[in-house]
mmCIF file of N, CA, C and O in Angstrom:
data_model
loop_
_atom_site.group_PDB
_atom_site.id
_atom_site.type_symbol
_atom_site.label_atom_id
_atom_site.label_comp_id
_atom_site.label_asym_id
_atom_site.label_seq_id
_atom_site.Cartn_x
_atom_site.Cartn_y
_atom_site.Cartn_z
ATOM 1 N N MET A 106 188.214 -36.406 -65.690
ATOM 2 C CA MET A 106 186.823 -36.257 -66.208
ATOM 3 C C MET A 106 186.216 -35.174 -65.651
ATOM 4 O O MET A 106 186.187 -34.810 -64.440
ATOM 5 N N SER A 107 185.610 -34.440 -66.606
ATOM 6 C CA SER A 107 184.870 -33.111 -66.077
ATOM 7 C C SER A 107 183.398 -33.366 -66.016
ATOM 8 O O SER A 107 182.898 -34.238 -66.685
ATOM 9 N N VAL A 108 182.840 -32.699 -65.191
ATOM 10 C CA VAL A 108 181.358 -32.824 -64.962
ATOM 11 C C VAL A 108 180.667 -31.547 -65.544
ATOM 12 O O VAL A 108 181.081 -30.425 -65.226
ATOM 13 N N GLU A 109 179.781 -31.729 -66.359
ATOM 14 C CA GLU A 109 178.881 -30.631 -66.970
ATOM 15 C C GLU A 109 178.017 -29.997 -65.790
ATOM 16 O O GLU A 109 177.353 -30.746 -65.039
ATOM 17 N N PRO A 110 178.042 -28.735 -65.601
ATOM 18 C CA PRO A 110 177.137 -28.162 -64.607
ATOM 19 C C PRO A 110 175.702 -28.223 -65.096
ATOM 20 O O PRO A 110 175.474 -28.303 -66.262
ATOM 21 N N GLY A 111 174.752 -28.330 -64.064
ATOM 22 C CA GLY A 111 173.430 -28.363 -64.388
ATOM 23 C C GLY A 111 172.933 -27.059 -65.045
ATOM 24 O O GLY A 111 173.310 -26.026 -64.582
ATOM 25 N N ILE A 112 172.191 -27.206 -66.094
ATOM 26 C CA ILE A 112 171.619 -25.951 -66.793
ATOM 27 C C ILE A 112 170.167 -25.802 -66.269
ATOM 28 O O ILE A 112 169.375 -26.772 -66.468
ATOM 29 N N PRO A 113 169.883 -24.685 -65.716
ATOM 30 C CA PRO A 113 168.422 -24.475 -65.181
ATOM 31 C C PRO A 113 167.586 -24.362 -66.480
ATOM 32 O O PRO A 113 167.888 -23.977 -67.503
ATOM 33 N N THR A 114 166.373 -24.932 -66.251
ATOM 34 C CA THR A 114 165.328 -25.007 -67.238
ATOM 35 C C THR A 114 164.146 -24.243 -66.767
ATOM 36 O O THR A 114 163.850 -24.126 -65.611
ATOM 37 N N VAL A 115 163.405 -23.755 -67.689
ATOM 38 C CA VAL A 115 162.182 -22.971 -67.429
ATOM 39 C C VAL A 115 161.094 -23.654 -68.342
ATOM 40 O O VAL A 115 161.236 -23.743 -69.502
ATOM 41 N N ASP A 116 160.091 -24.153 -67.693
ATOM 42 C CA ASP A 116 159.146 -24.959 -68.505
ATOM 43 C C ASP A 116 158.388 -24.148 -69.601
ATOM 44 O O ASP A 116 158.263 -24.521 -70.689
ATOM 45 N N ASN A 117 157.984 -22.949 -69.251
ATOM 46 C CA ASN A 117 157.431 -22.085 -70.198
ATOM 47 C C ASN A 117 158.440 -21.029 -70.486
ATOM 48 O O ASN A 117 158.758 -20.238 -69.668
ATOM 49 N N GLU A 118 158.749 -20.860 -71.786
ATOM 50 C CA GLU A 118 159.946 -20.007 -72.132
ATOM 51 C C GLU A 118 159.443 -18.578 -72.452
ATOM 52 O O GLU A 118 160.070 -17.941 -73.215
ATOM 53 N N SER A 119 158.424 -17.996 -71.845
ATOM 54 C CA SER A 119 157.978 -16.772 -72.081
ATOM 55 C C SER A 119 158.912 -15.732 -71.356
ATOM 56 O O SER A 119 159.537 -16.146 -70.400
ATOM 57 N N LEU A 120 158.958 -14.470 -71.807
ATOM 58 C CA LEU A 120 159.742 -13.590 -71.171
ATOM 59 C C LEU A 120 159.421 -13.405 -69.738
ATOM 60 O O LEU A 120 160.278 -13.223 -68.800
ATOM 61 N N GLU A 121 158.126 -13.314 -69.344
ATOM 62 C CA GLU A 121 157.662 -13.196 -68.012
ATOM 63 C C GLU A 121 158.161 -14.266 -67.166
ATOM 64 O O GLU A 121 158.592 -14.100 -65.986
ATOM 65 N N ASP A 122 158.120 -15.492 -67.603
ATOM 66 C CA ASP A 122 158.658 -16.670 -66.885
ATOM 67 C C ASP A 122 160.077 -16.575 -66.631
ATOM 68 O O ASP A 122 160.592 -16.872 -65.646
ATOM 69 N N ARG A 123 160.805 -16.217 -67.613
ATOM 70 C CA ARG A 123 162.252 -16.097 -67.500
ATOM 71 C C ARG A 123 162.608 -14.968 -66.460
ATOM 72 O O ARG A 123 163.531 -15.123 -65.723
ATOM 73 N N LEU A 124 161.880 -13.807 -66.545
ATOM 74 C CA LEU A 124 162.192 -12.810 -65.574
ATOM 75 C C LEU A 124 161.844 -13.193 -64.149
ATOM 76 O O LEU A 124 162.418 -12.697 -63.285
ATOM 77 N N TYR A 125 160.887 -14.213 -64.051
ATOM 78 C CA TYR A 125 160.522 -14.657 -62.677
ATOM 79 C C TYR A 125 161.833 -15.246 -62.014
ATOM 80 O O TYR A 125 161.808 -15.338 -60.846
ATOM 81 N N THR A 126 162.778 -15.838 -62.731
ATOM 82 C CA THR A 126 163.902 -16.388 -62.163
ATOM 83 C C THR A 126 164.901 -15.417 -61.633
ATOM 84 O O THR A 126 166.009 -15.690 -61.050
ATOM 85 N N VAL A 127 164.715 -13.985 -61.885
ATOM 86 C CA VAL A 127 165.589 -12.984 -61.499
ATOM 87 C C VAL A 127 164.982 -12.359 -60.121
ATOM 88 O O VAL A 127 163.800 -11.947 -60.168
ATOM 89 N N LYS A 128 165.757 -12.378 -59.154
ATOM 90 C CA LYS A 128 165.290 -11.771 -57.829
ATOM 91 C C LYS A 128 165.667 -10.272 -57.903
ATOM 92 O O LYS A 128 166.700 -9.873 -58.212
ATOM 93 N N TYR A 129 164.591 -9.485 -57.491
ATOM 94 C CA TYR A 129 164.793 -8.062 -57.527
ATOM 95 C C TYR A 129 164.374 -7.494 -56.161
ATOM 96 O O TYR A 129 163.362 -7.769 -55.678
ATOM 97 N N GLU A 130 165.222 -6.708 -55.607
ATOM 98 C CA GLU A 130 165.016 -6.053 -54.319
ATOM 99 C C GLU A 130 164.669 -4.593 -54.678
ATOM 100 O O GLU A 130 165.498 -3.881 -55.118
ATOM 101 N N ASP A 131 163.420 -4.262 -54.462
ATOM 102 C CA ASP A 131 162.930 -2.899 -54.962
ATOM 103 C C ASP A 131 163.442 -1.854 -53.927
ATOM 104 O O ASP A 131 163.178 -1.823 -52.772
ATOM 105 N N PRO A 132 164.265 -0.895 -54.550
ATOM 106 C CA PRO A 132 164.741 0.169 -53.673
ATOM 107 C C PRO A 132 163.757 1.258 -53.311
ATOM 108 O O PRO A 132 163.975 2.204 -52.431
ATOM 109 N N GLY A 133 162.571 1.235 -53.950
ATOM 110 C CA GLY A 133 161.505 2.142 -53.676
ATOM 111 C C GLY A 133 161.468 3.292 -54.591
ATOM 112 O O GLY A 133 160.365 3.843 -54.835
ATOM 113 N N ASP A 134 162.541 3.687 -55.179
ATOM 114 C CA ASP A 134 162.672 4.713 -56.214
ATOM 115 C C ASP A 134 163.159 4.108 -57.521
ATOM 116 O O ASP A 134 164.106 3.397 -57.447
ATOM 117 N N SER A 135 162.721 4.649 -58.562
ATOM 118 C CA SER A 135 163.196 4.197 -59.928
ATOM 119 C C SER A 135 164.600 4.616 -60.130
ATOM 120 O O SER A 135 164.984 5.793 -59.742
ATOM 121 N N HIS A 136 165.509 3.766 -60.715
ATOM 122 C CA HIS A 136 166.748 4.202 -61.037
ATOM 123 C C HIS A 136 166.803 4.571 -62.475
ATOM 124 O O HIS A 136 167.905 4.824 -63.121
ATOM 125 N N LEU A 137 165.678 4.664 -63.139
ATOM 126 C CA LEU A 137 165.516 5.015 -64.573
ATOM 127 C C LEU A 137 164.603 6.212 -64.562
ATOM 128 O O LEU A 137 163.628 6.295 -63.878
ATOM 129 N N ASP A 138 164.883 7.091 -65.594
ATOM 130 C CA ASP A 138 164.040 8.234 -65.761
ATOM 131 C C ASP A 138 164.251 8.817 -67.207
ATOM 132 O O ASP A 138 165.298 8.577 -67.762
ATOM 133 N N VAL A 139 163.390 9.658 -67.597
ATOM 134 C CA VAL A 139 163.539 10.362 -68.851
ATOM 135 C C VAL A 139 164.030 11.788 -68.336
ATOM 136 O O VAL A 139 163.448 12.377 -67.594
ATOM 137 N N THR A 140 165.209 12.340 -68.793
ATOM 138 C CA THR A 140 165.814 13.582 -68.376
ATOM 139 C C THR A 140 164.777 14.659 -68.798
ATOM 140 O O THR A 140 164.356 15.427 -67.891
ATOM 141 N N ILE A 141 164.462 14.824 -70.012
ATOM 142 C CA ILE A 141 163.627 15.922 -70.480
ATOM 143 C C ILE A 141 162.437 15.261 -71.363
ATOM 144 O O ILE A 141 162.663 14.917 -72.468
ATOM 145 N N PRO A 142 161.241 15.065 -70.695
ATOM 146 C CA PRO A 142 160.116 14.417 -71.408
ATOM 147 C C PRO A 142 159.778 15.029 -72.695
ATOM 148 O O PRO A 142 159.378 14.309 -73.691
ATOM 149 N N GLY A 143 160.007 16.335 -72.927
ATOM 150 C CA GLY A 143 159.582 17.003 -74.206
ATOM 151 C C GLY A 143 160.440 16.522 -75.378
ATOM 152 O O GLY A 143 159.925 16.565 -76.413
ATOM 153 N N ILE A 144 161.609 16.019 -75.087
ATOM 154 C CA ILE A 144 162.453 15.492 -76.247
ATOM 155 C C ILE A 144 161.898 14.333 -76.806
ATOM 156 O O ILE A 144 161.847 14.113 -77.999
ATOM 157 N N CYS A 145 161.422 13.476 -75.950
ATOM 158 C CA CYS A 145 160.761 12.196 -76.365
ATOM 159 C C CYS A 145 159.603 12.448 -77.313
ATOM 160 O O CYS A 145 159.382 11.956 -78.340
ATOM 161 N N ALA A 146 158.699 13.474 -76.761
ATOM 162 C CA ALA A 146 157.433 13.750 -77.531
ATOM 163 C C ALA A 146 157.724 14.547 -78.856
ATOM 164 O O ALA A 146 157.047 14.244 -79.823
ATOM 165 N N GLU A 147 158.663 15.367 -78.831
ATOM 166 C CA GLU A 147 158.889 16.270 -80.003
ATOM 167 C C GLU A 147 159.930 15.746 -81.005
ATOM 168 O O GLU A 147 159.800 15.840 -82.286
ATOM 169 N N LYS A 148 160.980 15.090 -80.490
ATOM 170 C CA LYS A 148 162.128 14.764 -81.443
ATOM 171 C C LYS A 148 162.208 13.252 -81.735
ATOM 172 O O LYS A 148 162.769 12.911 -82.737
ATOM 173 N N CYS A 149 161.816 12.382 -80.838
ATOM 174 C CA CYS A 149 162.087 11.018 -81.046
ATOM 175 C C CYS A 149 161.083 10.283 -81.907
ATOM 176 O O CYS A 149 159.784 10.447 -81.669
ATOM 177 N N VAL A 150 161.444 9.731 -82.962
ATOM 178 C CA VAL A 150 160.643 9.037 -83.872
ATOM 179 C C VAL A 150 160.861 7.547 -83.987
ATOM 180 O O VAL A 150 160.125 6.734 -84.533
ATOM 181 N N THR A 151 162.010 7.145 -83.369
ATOM 182 C CA THR A 151 162.548 5.698 -83.440
ATOM 183 C C THR A 151 162.149 4.876 -82.200
ATOM 184 O O THR A 151 162.167 3.594 -82.337
ATOM 185 N N ASP A 152 161.902 5.537 -81.011
ATOM 186 C CA ASP A 152 161.630 4.704 -79.789
ATOM 187 C C ASP A 152 162.676 3.702 -79.572
ATOM 188 O O ASP A 152 162.379 2.514 -79.158
ATOM 189 N N ASP A 153 163.970 4.022 -79.743
ATOM 190 C CA ASP A 153 164.999 3.106 -79.537
ATOM 191 C C ASP A 153 165.076 2.456 -78.155
ATOM 192 O O ASP A 153 165.404 1.348 -77.959
ATOM 193 N N CYS A 154 164.792 3.239 -77.042
ATOM 194 C CA CYS A 154 164.845 2.813 -75.681
ATOM 195 C C CYS A 154 163.924 1.668 -75.434
ATOM 196 O O CYS A 154 164.118 0.837 -74.881
ATOM 197 N N ILE A 155 162.655 1.802 -76.161
ATOM 198 C CA ILE A 155 161.626 0.773 -76.141
ATOM 199 C C ILE A 155 162.096 -0.487 -76.834
ATOM 200 O O ILE A 155 161.871 -1.672 -76.346
ATOM 201 N N LYS A 156 162.532 -0.296 -78.119
ATOM 202 C CA LYS A 156 162.941 -1.511 -78.863
ATOM 203 C C LYS A 156 164.134 -2.287 -78.277
ATOM 204 O O LYS A 156 164.152 -3.460 -78.507
ATOM 205 N N VAL A 157 165.044 -1.708 -77.752
ATOM 206 C CA VAL A 157 166.256 -2.329 -77.265
ATOM 207 C C VAL A 157 166.153 -3.115 -75.951
ATOM 208 O O VAL A 157 166.924 -3.922 -75.661
ATOM 209 N N CYS A 158 165.172 -2.766 -75.163
ATOM 210 C CA CYS A 158 165.028 -3.318 -73.852
ATOM 211 C C CYS A 158 164.687 -4.795 -73.821
ATOM 212 O O CYS A 158 163.557 -5.105 -74.340
ATOM 213 N N PRO A 159 165.523 -5.640 -73.316
ATOM 214 C CA PRO A 159 165.174 -7.080 -73.274
ATOM 215 C C PRO A 159 164.086 -7.410 -72.315
ATOM 216 O O PRO A 159 163.556 -8.489 -72.424
ATOM 217 N N ALA A 160 163.935 -6.577 -71.291
ATOM 218 C CA ALA A 160 162.853 -6.914 -70.344
ATOM 219 C C ALA A 160 161.618 -6.205 -70.420
ATOM 220 O O ALA A 160 160.749 -6.196 -69.575
ATOM 221 N N ASP A 161 161.357 -5.477 -71.516
ATOM 222 C CA ASP A 161 160.087 -4.822 -71.718
ATOM 223 C C ASP A 161 159.853 -3.752 -70.692
ATOM 224 O O ASP A 161 158.655 -3.613 -70.233
ATOM 225 N N VAL A 162 160.879 -3.068 -70.107
ATOM 226 C CA VAL A 162 160.784 -2.153 -69.132
ATOM 227 C C VAL A 162 160.200 -0.792 -69.647
ATOM 228 O O VAL A 162 159.236 -0.107 -69.063
ATOM 229 N N TRP A 163 160.541 -0.425 -70.831
ATOM 230 C CA TRP A 163 160.090 0.911 -71.449
ATOM 231 C C TRP A 163 158.890 0.521 -72.428
ATOM 232 O O TRP A 163 159.045 -0.341 -73.274
ATOM 233 N N ARG A 164 157.914 1.308 -72.197
ATOM 234 C CA ARG A 164 156.623 1.064 -72.949
ATOM 235 C C ARG A 164 156.137 2.351 -73.585
ATOM 236 O O ARG A 164 156.264 3.446 -72.833
ATOM 237 N N GLU A 165 155.683 2.338 -74.688
ATOM 238 C CA GLU A 165 155.219 3.617 -75.373
ATOM 239 C C GLU A 165 154.014 4.169 -74.748
ATOM 240 O O GLU A 165 153.063 3.542 -74.351
ATOM 241 N N GLY A 166 154.176 5.476 -74.319
ATOM 242 C CA GLY A 166 153.212 6.228 -73.686
ATOM 243 C C GLY A 166 152.291 6.934 -74.733
ATOM 244 O O GLY A 166 152.779 7.367 -75.783
ATOM 245 N N GLU A 167 151.047 7.252 -74.348
ATOM 246 C CA GLU A 167 150.077 8.023 -75.309
ATOM 247 C C GLU A 167 150.609 9.373 -75.571
ATOM 248 O O GLU A 167 150.375 9.925 -76.600
ATOM 249 N N ASP A 168 151.351 9.887 -74.544
ATOM 250 C CA ASP A 168 151.781 11.335 -74.716
ATOM 251 C C ASP A 168 153.140 11.485 -75.418
ATOM 252 O O ASP A 168 153.690 12.490 -75.521
ATOM 253 N N GLY A 169 153.575 10.365 -75.953
ATOM 254 C CA GLY A 169 154.938 10.356 -76.614
ATOM 255 C C GLY A 169 156.149 10.136 -75.642
ATOM 256 O O GLY A 169 157.286 9.990 -76.099
ATOM 257 N N VAL A 170 155.917 10.234 -74.354
ATOM 258 C CA VAL A 170 157.007 9.876 -73.347
ATOM 259 C C VAL A 170 156.743 8.439 -72.904
ATOM 260 O O VAL A 170 155.730 8.056 -72.522
ATOM 261 N N PRO A 171 157.979 7.702 -73.005
ATOM 262 C CA PRO A 171 157.856 6.263 -72.508
ATOM 263 C C PRO A 171 157.498 6.108 -71.010
ATOM 264 O O PRO A 171 157.901 6.977 -70.146
ATOM 265 N N HIS A 172 156.744 5.081 -70.792
ATOM 266 C CA HIS A 172 156.401 4.768 -69.387
ATOM 267 C C HIS A 172 157.422 3.687 -68.950
ATOM 268 O O HIS A 172 157.900 2.843 -69.699
ATOM 269 N N ILE A 173 157.890 3.748 -67.713
ATOM 270 C CA ILE A 173 158.984 2.903 -67.228
ATOM 271 C C ILE A 173 158.443 2.041 -66.092
ATOM 272 O O ILE A 173 157.989 2.409 -65.087
ATOM 273 N N ALA A 174 158.580 0.688 -66.275
ATOM 274 C CA ALA A 174 158.319 -0.362 -65.275
ATOM 275 C C ALA A 174 159.660 -0.873 -64.726
ATOM 276 O O ALA A 174 160.110 -1.928 -65.121
ATOM 277 N N TYR A 175 160.292 0.052 -63.893
ATOM 278 C CA TYR A 175 161.656 -0.225 -63.438
ATOM 279 C C TYR A 175 161.806 -1.503 -62.683
ATOM 280 O O TYR A 175 162.871 -2.071 -62.592
ATOM 281 N N GLU A 176 160.718 -1.991 -62.071
ATOM 282 C CA GLU A 176 160.817 -3.355 -61.356
ATOM 283 C C GLU A 176 161.354 -4.479 -62.232
ATOM 284 O O GLU A 176 161.843 -5.471 -61.660
ATOM 285 N N ASN A 177 161.143 -4.461 -63.532
ATOM 286 C CA ASN A 177 161.514 -5.473 -64.377
ATOM 287 C C ASN A 177 163.003 -5.399 -65.007
ATOM 288 O O ASN A 177 163.401 -6.184 -65.612
ATOM 289 N N CYS A 178 163.535 -4.193 -64.625
ATOM 290 C CA CYS A 178 164.857 -3.928 -65.203
ATOM 291 C C CYS A 178 165.915 -4.963 -64.873
ATOM 292 O O CYS A 178 166.071 -5.349 -63.696
ATOM 293 N N LEU A 179 166.696 -5.331 -65.839
ATOM 294 C CA LEU A 179 167.789 -6.256 -65.773
ATOM 295 C C LEU A 179 169.115 -5.637 -65.546
ATOM 296 O O LEU A 179 170.138 -6.193 -65.387
ATOM 297 N N GLU A 180 169.092 -4.217 -65.515
ATOM 298 C CA GLU A 180 170.258 -3.387 -65.236
ATOM 299 C C GLU A 180 171.442 -3.575 -66.281
ATOM 300 O O GLU A 180 172.538 -3.547 -66.010
ATOM 301 N N CYS A 181 170.967 -3.805 -67.566
ATOM 302 C CA CYS A 181 171.974 -3.945 -68.603
ATOM 303 C C CYS A 181 172.450 -2.680 -69.189
ATOM 304 O O CYS A 181 173.479 -2.563 -69.699
ATOM 305 N N GLY A 182 171.684 -1.585 -68.983
ATOM 306 C CA GLY A 182 172.026 -0.269 -69.419
ATOM 307 C C GLY A 182 171.855 -0.004 -70.919
ATOM 308 O O GLY A 182 172.310 1.005 -71.485
ATOM 309 N N SER A 183 171.250 -0.870 -71.700
ATOM 310 C CA SER A 183 171.035 -0.751 -73.127
ATOM 311 C C SER A 183 170.190 0.494 -73.451
ATOM 312 O O SER A 183 170.568 1.157 -74.476
ATOM 313 N N CYS A 184 169.163 0.903 -72.595
ATOM 314 C CA CYS A 184 168.389 1.985 -72.964
ATOM 315 C C CYS A 184 169.182 3.256 -73.032
ATOM 316 O O CYS A 184 168.927 4.085 -73.908
ATOM 317 N N ARG A 185 170.069 3.463 -72.172
ATOM 318 C CA ARG A 185 170.819 4.763 -72.126
ATOM 319 C C ARG A 185 171.779 4.856 -73.344
ATOM 320 O O ARG A 185 172.060 5.869 -73.808
ATOM 321 N N TRP A 186 172.244 3.715 -73.823
ATOM 322 C CA TRP A 186 173.166 3.704 -75.036
ATOM 323 C C TRP A 186 172.346 3.814 -76.357
ATOM 324 O O TRP A 186 172.889 4.432 -77.335
ATOM 325 N N ALA A 187 171.055 3.337 -76.314
ATOM 326 C CA ALA A 187 170.309 3.308 -77.563
ATOM 327 C C ALA A 187 169.604 4.667 -77.737
ATOM 328 O O ALA A 187 169.357 4.949 -78.949
ATOM 329 N N CYS A 188 169.395 5.402 -76.823
ATOM 330 C CA CYS A 188 168.729 6.817 -76.954
ATOM 331 C C CYS A 188 169.591 7.773 -77.765
ATOM 332 O O CYS A 188 170.704 8.193 -77.300
ATOM 333 N N PRO A 189 169.157 8.073 -78.922
ATOM 334 C CA PRO A 189 169.985 9.055 -79.774
ATOM 335 C C PRO A 189 170.098 10.389 -79.240
ATOM 336 O O PRO A 189 170.960 11.186 -79.680
ATOM 337 N N HIS A 190 169.307 10.762 -78.284
ATOM 338 C CA HIS A 190 169.227 12.135 -77.698
ATOM 339 C C HIS A 190 169.917 12.245 -76.349
ATOM 340 O O HIS A 190 169.968 13.200 -75.788
ATOM 341 N N GLY A 191 170.364 11.052 -75.781
ATOM 342 C CA GLY A 191 170.999 11.047 -74.552
ATOM 343 C C GLY A 191 170.045 11.418 -73.361
ATOM 344 O O GLY A 191 170.408 12.103 -72.473
ATOM 345 N N ASN A 192 168.836 11.061 -73.593
ATOM 346 C CA ASN A 192 167.703 11.504 -72.690
ATOM 347 C C ASN A 192 167.322 10.492 -71.659
ATOM 348 O O ASN A 192 166.338 10.642 -71.003
ATOM 349 N N VAL A 193 168.115 9.417 -71.478
ATOM 350 C CA VAL A 193 167.731 8.398 -70.475
ATOM 351 C C VAL A 193 168.631 8.631 -69.227
ATOM 352 O O VAL A 193 169.862 8.583 -69.396
ATOM 353 N N GLU A 194 168.047 8.758 -68.143
ATOM 354 C CA GLU A 194 168.835 8.846 -66.898
ATOM 355 C C GLU A 194 168.862 7.405 -66.218
ATOM 356 O O GLU A 194 167.732 6.844 -66.059
ATOM 357 N N TRP A 195 169.995 6.911 -66.069
ATOM 358 C CA TRP A 195 170.161 5.552 -65.633
ATOM 359 C C TRP A 195 171.208 5.498 -64.557
ATOM 360 O O TRP A 195 172.349 5.966 -64.794
ATOM 361 N N GLU A 196 170.964 4.931 -63.248
ATOM 362 C CA GLU A 196 171.838 4.872 -62.247
ATOM 363 C C GLU A 196 171.737 3.430 -61.707
ATOM 364 O O GLU A 196 170.659 2.878 -61.660
ATOM 365 N N TYR A 197 172.814 2.872 -61.118
ATOM 366 C CA TYR A 197 172.727 1.642 -60.394
ATOM 367 C C TYR A 197 171.860 1.837 -59.230
ATOM 368 O O TYR A 197 171.856 2.902 -58.492
ATOM 369 N N PRO A 198 171.031 0.993 -58.907
ATOM 370 C CA PRO A 198 170.221 1.091 -57.672
ATOM 371 C C PRO A 198 171.071 1.147 -56.432
ATOM 372 O O PRO A 198 172.206 0.754 -56.539
ATOM 373 N N GLU A 199 170.537 1.603 -55.387
ATOM 374 C CA GLU A 199 171.328 1.717 -54.056
ATOM 375 C C GLU A 199 171.910 0.368 -53.658
ATOM 376 O O GLU A 199 171.406 -0.699 -54.020
ATOM 377 N N THR A 200 172.937 0.379 -52.869
ATOM 378 C CA THR A 200 173.663 -0.772 -52.471
ATOM 379 C C THR A 200 172.603 -1.797 -51.766
ATOM 380 O O THR A 200 171.776 -1.425 -50.967
ATOM 381 N N GLY A 201 172.679 -2.985 -52.193
ATOM 382 C CA GLY A 201 171.812 -4.092 -51.694
ATOM 383 C C GLY A 201 170.444 -4.139 -52.322
ATOM 384 O O GLY A 201 169.754 -5.027 -52.065
ATOM 385 N N ALA A 202 170.230 -3.274 -53.313
ATOM 386 C CA ALA A 202 168.957 -3.261 -53.987
ATOM 387 C C ALA A 202 169.283 -3.700 -55.446
ATOM 388 O O ALA A 202 170.378 -3.630 -55.867
ATOM 389 N N GLY A 203 168.198 -3.915 -56.153
ATOM 390 C CA GLY A 203 168.412 -4.147 -57.683
ATOM 391 C C GLY A 203 168.369 -5.677 -57.892
ATOM 392 O O GLY A 203 167.797 -6.416 -57.160
ATOM 393 N N VAL A 204 168.969 -6.144 -59.028
ATOM 394 C CA VAL A 204 168.888 -7.497 -59.480
ATOM 395 C C VAL A 204 169.944 -8.460 -58.807
ATOM 396 O O VAL A 204 171.060 -8.038 -58.607
ATOM 397 N N THR A 205 169.487 -9.575 -58.487
ATOM 398 C CA THR A 205 170.316 -10.632 -58.037
ATOM 399 C C THR A 205 169.942 -11.801 -58.880
ATOM 400 O O THR A 205 168.716 -12.302 -58.835
ATOM 401 N N TYR A 206 170.881 -12.424 -59.590
ATOM 402 C CA TYR A 206 170.581 -13.436 -60.619
ATOM 403 C C TYR A 206 170.622 -14.831 -59.829
ATOM 404 O O TYR A 206 171.566 -15.095 -59.175
ATOM 405 N N LYS A 207 169.498 -15.556 -59.924
ATOM 406 C CA LYS A 207 169.380 -16.867 -59.207
ATOM 407 C C LYS A 207 170.263 -17.858 -59.710
ATOM 408 O O LYS A 207 170.857 -18.745 -58.997
ATOM 409 N N ASN A 208 170.528 -18.000 -61.074
ATOM 410 C CA ASN A 208 171.341 -19.060 -61.660
ATOM 411 C C ASN A 208 172.618 -18.476 -62.338
ATOM 412 O O ASN A 208 172.926 -18.764 -63.496
ATOM 413 N N GLY A 209 173.360 -17.674 -61.662
ATOM 414 C CA GLY A 209 174.602 -17.199 -62.201
ATOM 415 C C GLY A 209 174.490 -15.864 -62.642
ATOM 416 O O GLY A 209 174.484 -14.825 -62.770
#
């Protein structure tokens, strides 16, 4: 007889509440950046880094360069693959910092 593992539940299923279940150790410096800001403002018309991010880390800036809230990052790396210009700098946070998943 097998036992089903308990599935964690979140009462309110908003993105912010789900992100609250992810523990993040802030390394102090962002592991995300835009390599050449001018490329975003001049060439990018699709904002793929903003659209693909599941944690709403990338937000549209008034100057055409995305603003980055790296503290919410789930470290999936989607932004770097989505940028058609290869303009996203993405590195794993320093050892011991970054995301620790509470429920697996």
